[in-house]
Coordinates of C-alpha atoms in Angstrom, one line a residue:
X94 CA 12.8 27.8 -30.0
X95 CA 11.2 28.4 -26.8
X96 CA 8.3 25.8 -25.7
X97 CA 6.3 26.0 -22.7
X98 CA 4.1 23.2 -21.3
X99 CA 1.5 23.3 -18.4
X100 CA 1.0 20.3 -16.1
X101 CA -0.1 19.8 -12.8
X102 CA -0.2 17.8 -9.7
X103 CA -2.7 17.1 -7.0
X104 CA -1.6 16.6 -3.7
X105 CA -4.8 14.9 -1.4
X106 CA -3.1 14.5 1.8
X107 CA -3.9 14.1 6.1
X108 CA -3.9 17.4 6.7
X109 CA -4.9 19.4 3.4
X110 CA -5.6 19.1 -0.9
X111 CA -3.1 20.8 -3.2
X112 CA -3.2 21.8 -6.8
X113 CA 0.1 22.7 -7.9
X114 CA 0.3 24.1 -11.8
X115 CA 4.0 24.4 -13.5
X116 CA 5.2 26.1 -16.6
X117 CA 8.0 23.8 -18.0
X118 CA 10.4 25.2 -19.9
X119 CA 12.6 24.1 -22.7
X120 CA 14.7 25.4 -24.7
X121 CA 17.1 23.7 -28.0
X122 CA 19.9 25.4 -27.1
X123 CA 19.2 23.8 -23.2
X124 CA 18.0 20.3 -23.0
X125 CA 17.6 21.1 -19.2
X126 CA 14.4 22.0 -18.3
X127 CA 13.1 24.8 -15.8
X128 CA 9.8 24.3 -13.9
X129 CA 8.5 27.7 -13.2
X130 CA 5.2 27.7 -10.3
X131 CA 2.2 28.6 -12.0
X132 CA -0.2 28.4 -8.9
X133 CA -0.5 27.0 -5.6
X134 CA -3.8 26.3 -4.6
X135 CA -4.0 24.3 -0.4
X136 CA -7.4 23.5 0.8
X137 CA -7.7 22.4 4.4
X138 CA -9.7 19.5 4.3
X139 CA -8.0 17.3 7.0
X140 CA -9.0 13.5 6.0
X141 CA -6.8 12.5 8.6
X142 CA -8.9 13.4 11.3
X143 CA -11.6 11.0 9.6
X144 CA -9.6 8.3 8.5
X145 CA -7.4 7.6 11.3
X146 CA -10.1 7.8 14.4
X147 CA -12.9 6.6 12.4
X148 CA -11.5 4.6 9.6
X149 CA -13.1 6.0 6.8
X150 CA -13.7 9.2 5.3
X151 CA -16.9 11.1 6.5
X152 CA -19.9 12.0 4.2
X153 CA -19.0 15.7 5.1
X154 CA -15.0 15.6 3.6
X155 CA -16.1 13.5 0.9
X156 CA -18.3 16.5 -0.4
X157 CA -16.0 18.5 0.0
X158 CA -13.3 16.6 -1.7
X159 CA -15.6 16.3 -4.8
X160 CA -16.5 20.5 -5.0
X161 CA -12.6 20.6 -4.8
X162 CA -11.9 18.7 -7.6
X163 CA -14.8 20.7 -9.7
X164 CA -12.7 23.5 -8.6
X165 CA -9.1 21.6 -9.5
X166 CA -10.8 21.0 -13.0
X167 CA -11.7 24.5 -13.5
X168 CA -8.4 26.1 -12.8
X169 CA -7.0 23.0 -14.8
X170 CA -8.9 24.0 -18.3
X171 CA -8.3 27.8 -17.1
X172 CA -4.7 27.3 -16.8
X173 CA -4.2 25.3 -19.9
X174 CA -3.2 22.4 -18.4
X175 CA -1.8 19.6 -20.6
X176 CA -1.2 17.0 -18.3
X177 CA -2.4 16.5 -15.2
X178 CA -1.7 13.1 -12.4
X179 CA -3.8 13.0 -9.1
X180 CA -2.2 11.5 -5.8
X181 CA -4.0 10.4 -2.5
X182 CA -1.7 9.0 0.5
X183 CA -2.1 7.9 3.6
X184 CA -5.7 9.3 5.1
X185 CA -7.1 8.1 1.7
X186 CA -4.9 4.9 1.6
X187 CA -6.3 3.9 5.3
X188 CA -9.5 4.5 5.2
X189 CA -11.7 1.2 4.6
X190 CA -13.7 3.5 1.9
X191 CA -10.8 5.0 0.3
X192 CA -11.2 3.3 -3.4
X193 CA -15.3 3.8 -3.2
X194 CA -14.4 8.0 -2.5
X195 CA -11.5 8.5 -5.5
X196 CA -14.4 6.4 -7.6
X197 CA -17.5 8.4 -6.6
X198 CA -14.7 11.5 -7.6
X199 CA -13.9 10.5 -11.1
X200 CA -17.6 9.9 -12.1
X201 CA -18.6 13.2 -10.8
X202 CA -15.6 15.4 -11.7
X203 CA -13.8 13.4 -13.8
X204 CA -10.5 13.3 -12.0
X205 CA -8.8 10.1 -11.6
X206 CA -7.6 9.6 -7.8
X207 CA -4.2 7.2 -7.7
X208 CA -4.1 6.0 -4.1
X209 CA -0.5 4.9 -3.7
X210 CA 1.9 3.6 -1.1
X211 CA 4.4 4.7 0.9
X212 CA 7.2 3.7 -1.1
X213 CA 5.7 5.1 -4.2
X214 CA 5.1 8.3 -2.3
X215 CA 9.1 8.6 -1.2
X216 CA 10.0 7.8 -5.0
X217 CA 8.0 10.5 -6.3
X218 CA 9.1 13.3 -4.0
X219 CA 12.6 12.2 -4.4
X220 CA 12.2 12.8 -8.5
X221 CA 12.4 16.2 -7.6
X222 CA 16.3 18.1 -8.5
X223 CA 18.1 18.3 -5.3
X224 CA 21.5 18.9 -7.4
X225 CA 21.8 22.3 -5.6
X226 CA 22.0 20.9 -2.0
X227 CA 23.3 17.0 -2.5
X228 CA 27.2 16.6 -2.5
X229 CA 28.3 13.4 -3.9
X230 CA 30.9 12.5 -1.1
X231 CA 28.7 13.0 1.6
X232 CA 26.1 11.2 3.3
X233 CA 21.8 12.3 3.5
X234 CA 19.0 11.9 5.4
X235 CA 15.7 12.4 3.8
X236 CA 13.1 13.0 5.2
X237 CA 9.1 13.8 4.3
X238 CA 6.6 14.6 6.8
X239 CA 3.1 14.0 6.5
X240 CA 0.1 14.1 8.0
X241 CA -0.8 9.9 7.8
X242 CA 3.0 9.2 7.0
X243 CA 6.8 9.9 7.1
X244 CA 8.9 8.5 4.5
X245 CA 12.8 8.2 5.6
X246 CA 15.2 7.9 2.7
X247 CA 19.0 7.7 3.5
X248 CA 21.7 7.6 0.5
X249 CA 25.6 8.2 1.0
X250 CA 27.9 9.1 -2.3
X251 CA 24.8 9.6 -4.5
X252 CA 23.5 6.4 -4.5
X253 CA 19.8 5.2 -2.1
X254 CA 21.1 2.9 0.7
X255 CA 17.7 2.6 1.9
X256 CA 14.2 3.5 2.3
X257 CA 11.1 3.3 4.7
X258 CA 7.4 4.6 5.2
X259 CA 6.4 5.2 9.0
X260 CA 2.6 5.5 9.9
X261 CA 3.5 8.4 12.1
X262 CA 2.6 11.8 10.7
X263 CA 1.5 15.1 12.1
X264 CA -2.4 14.5 12.2
X265 CA -2.0 10.8 13.5
X266 CA 0.4 12.1 16.5
X267 CA -2.3 14.5 17.7
X268 CA -4.7 11.4 17.4
X269 CA -2.5 8.7 18.9
X270 CA -2.4 8.0 22.5
X271 CA 1.3 7.8 24.2
X272 CA 1.7 4.5 24.1
X273 CA 0.6 3.6 20.4
X274 CA 2.9 6.5 19.3
X275 CA 5.9 5.6 21.5
X276 CA 5.8 2.0 19.6
X277 CA 6.3 3.9 16.4
X278 CA 8.9 6.0 18.1
X279 CA 11.1 3.1 19.1
X280 CA 11.3 1.4 15.5
X281 CA 11.7 4.7 13.8
X282 CA 14.7 4.8 16.4
X283 CA 16.1 1.6 15.9
X284 CA 15.7 2.0 12.1
X285 CA 17.5 5.0 11.7
X286 CA 20.9 4.2 14.0
X287 CA 21.0 1.4 12.1
X288 CA 20.4 2.7 8.9
X289 CA 23.2 5.5 9.3
X290 CA 25.4 4.4 12.6
X291 CA 28.1 4.3 9.3
X292 CA 27.8 7.6 8.1
X293 CA 29.8 10.1 9.4
X294 CA 28.6 14.0 9.0
X295 CA 25.2 13.1 7.7
X296 CA 23.1 15.8 6.8
X297 CA 19.3 15.9 6.8
X298 CA 16.8 17.4 4.4
X299 CA 13.4 18.1 5.2
X300 CA 10.4 18.5 3.1
X301 CA 6.6 19.4 3.9
X302 CA 4.7 21.8 4.6
X303 CA 6.3 22.4 8.4
X304 CA 9.5 22.4 7.6
X305 CA 9.1 25.0 4.7
X306 CA 7.6 27.2 7.6
X307 CA 9.9 26.7 10.1
X308 CA 12.5 27.5 7.6
X309 CA 10.6 30.9 6.9
X310 CA 10.6 31.5 10.2
X311 CA 14.1 31.3 10.6
X312 CA 14.6 34.4 8.3
X313 CA 17.6 32.4 7.1
X314 CA 19.0 33.2 3.4
X315 CA 17.7 30.5 0.7
X316 CA 20.0 27.4 0.9
X317 CA 21.5 27.8 3.8
X318 CA 20.8 25.1 6.4
X319 CA 18.9 25.1 9.7
X320 CA 21.4 23.6 12.8
X321 CA 20.7 21.2 15.2
X322 CA 20.6 24.1 18.0
X323 CA 17.8 26.0 15.7
X324 CA 15.4 23.0 16.0
X325 CA 16.2 22.5 19.6
X326 CA 15.4 26.1 20.6
X327 CA 12.4 26.5 17.6
X328 CA 10.7 23.3 19.4
X329 CA 10.4 24.6 23.0
X330 CA 9.5 27.8 21.5
X331 CA 6.6 26.7 19.8
X332 CA 5.7 24.1 22.6
X333 CA 5.1 26.9 24.8
X334 CA 3.1 28.8 22.9
X335 CA -0.5 28.1 23.1
X336 CA -2.4 27.6 19.8
X337 CA -4.3 30.9 19.2
X338 CA -0.6 32.3 20.3
X339 CA 0.6 30.5 17.1
X340 CA -2.1 32.0 14.8
X341 CA -1.8 35.4 16.3
X342 CA 1.6 36.0 16.9
X343 CA 3.3 33.5 14.4
X344 CA 0.5 34.3 11.5
X345 CA 0.1 30.3 10.9
X346 CA -3.3 29.4 9.3
X347 CA -5.3 27.8 11.6
X348 CA -4.6 24.2 10.5
X349 CA -0.8 25.1 11.1
X350 CA -0.6 25.7 14.2
X351 CA -1.7 22.5 16.2
X352 CA 0.6 20.2 13.5
X353 CA 3.2 22.3 13.3
X354 CA 4.4 21.2 17.0
X355 CA 4.5 16.7 16.1
X356 CA 6.3 17.8 12.8
X357 CA 9.2 19.8 14.5
X358 CA 9.9 16.5 16.7
X359 CA 10.0 14.6 13.7
X360 CA 12.8 16.5 12.2
X361 CA 14.5 16.8 15.5
X362 CA 14.5 13.4 16.9
X363 CA 15.5 12.7 13.2
X364 CA 18.9 14.6 13.4
X365 CA 19.4 13.5 17.2
X366 CA 19.4 9.7 16.3
X367 CA 20.9 10.4 13.0
X368 CA 24.1 12.6 14.6
X369 CA 22.8 14.9 12.2
X370 CA 24.0 18.5 13.2
X371 CA 22.1 20.4 10.3
X372 CA 19.0 20.6 7.9
X373 CA 18.5 21.2 4.4
X374 CA 15.4 22.9 3.3
X375 CA 14.7 22.6 -0.4
X376 CA 11.0 23.2 -0.5
X377 CA 9.9 20.6 -2.3
X378 CA 6.9 18.4 -2.0
X379 CA 4.8 15.8 -3.2
X380 CA 3.1 18.1 -6.0
X381 CA 6.6 19.0 -7.5
X382 CA 7.7 15.4 -8.0
X383 CA 4.6 14.6 -9.6
X384 CA 5.6 17.6 -12.1
X385 CA 8.8 15.9 -12.4
X386 CA 7.5 12.4 -12.8
X387 CA 5.0 13.7 -15.3
X388 CA 7.8 15.3 -17.4
X389 CA 9.8 12.4 -17.7
X390 CA 7.0 9.6 -17.7
X391 CA 7.8 8.3 -15.1
X392 CA 3.7 7.7 -13.9

């Protein structure tokens, strides 16, 4: 007998806020559930521009968040969602009024926002099913680039070797001084080289909205990795275009057209420092991980 359950994940990031509604389909004949996306709504509220510059969420963006959560609540009701989990990452984590904003949103909308740390963020993303990509006898560096932070996880032969979250994300890079960003770049380079130096033929796995967009622009068949040569050339291609050209010629959203360049630099440097020659893009993210974790009662 077929059973269909609707679950939702709300990802409150530094560059945008997302609602993912998924159908979880189970069949007695097959113990393994299938997850089918029912709806995905993305709202370009750039909380990181507040948090990383002013240190707090502005009144304007707080009000926009309240409206977004009210809309998400109605959408979940219409879809018949039975359970949801909302989490906020780097921007609200670093904002001095992050907890206060979350409390006000709960009072006004009944949506509970969980402000999570980098380690939990990485664990939720990592809970997604990577079995179609991962080969148990090989090594990988998993890189999830967000607006406020980037999570790195090294794993080999199916086991996690080490993981760390760094305060280097696309929105931060747009606002950091060259000196501030260089210090973190140096930390990341040291960490990656130290944790991957003994691993041969390592590949990257990239997640996040920017690498998904890069993959789409590449025209590669689903499942095929992007090469280091392609990533180098694509980075130079993006850098040479103006912000306006990226919108008009590449059909990027305005809030994607600026951050895609620093995002590409993070993936590219991770490849160079780890010695990876290819990057797999499974098109997964925090919202997907929330759905899987909800189903498995892990959050």
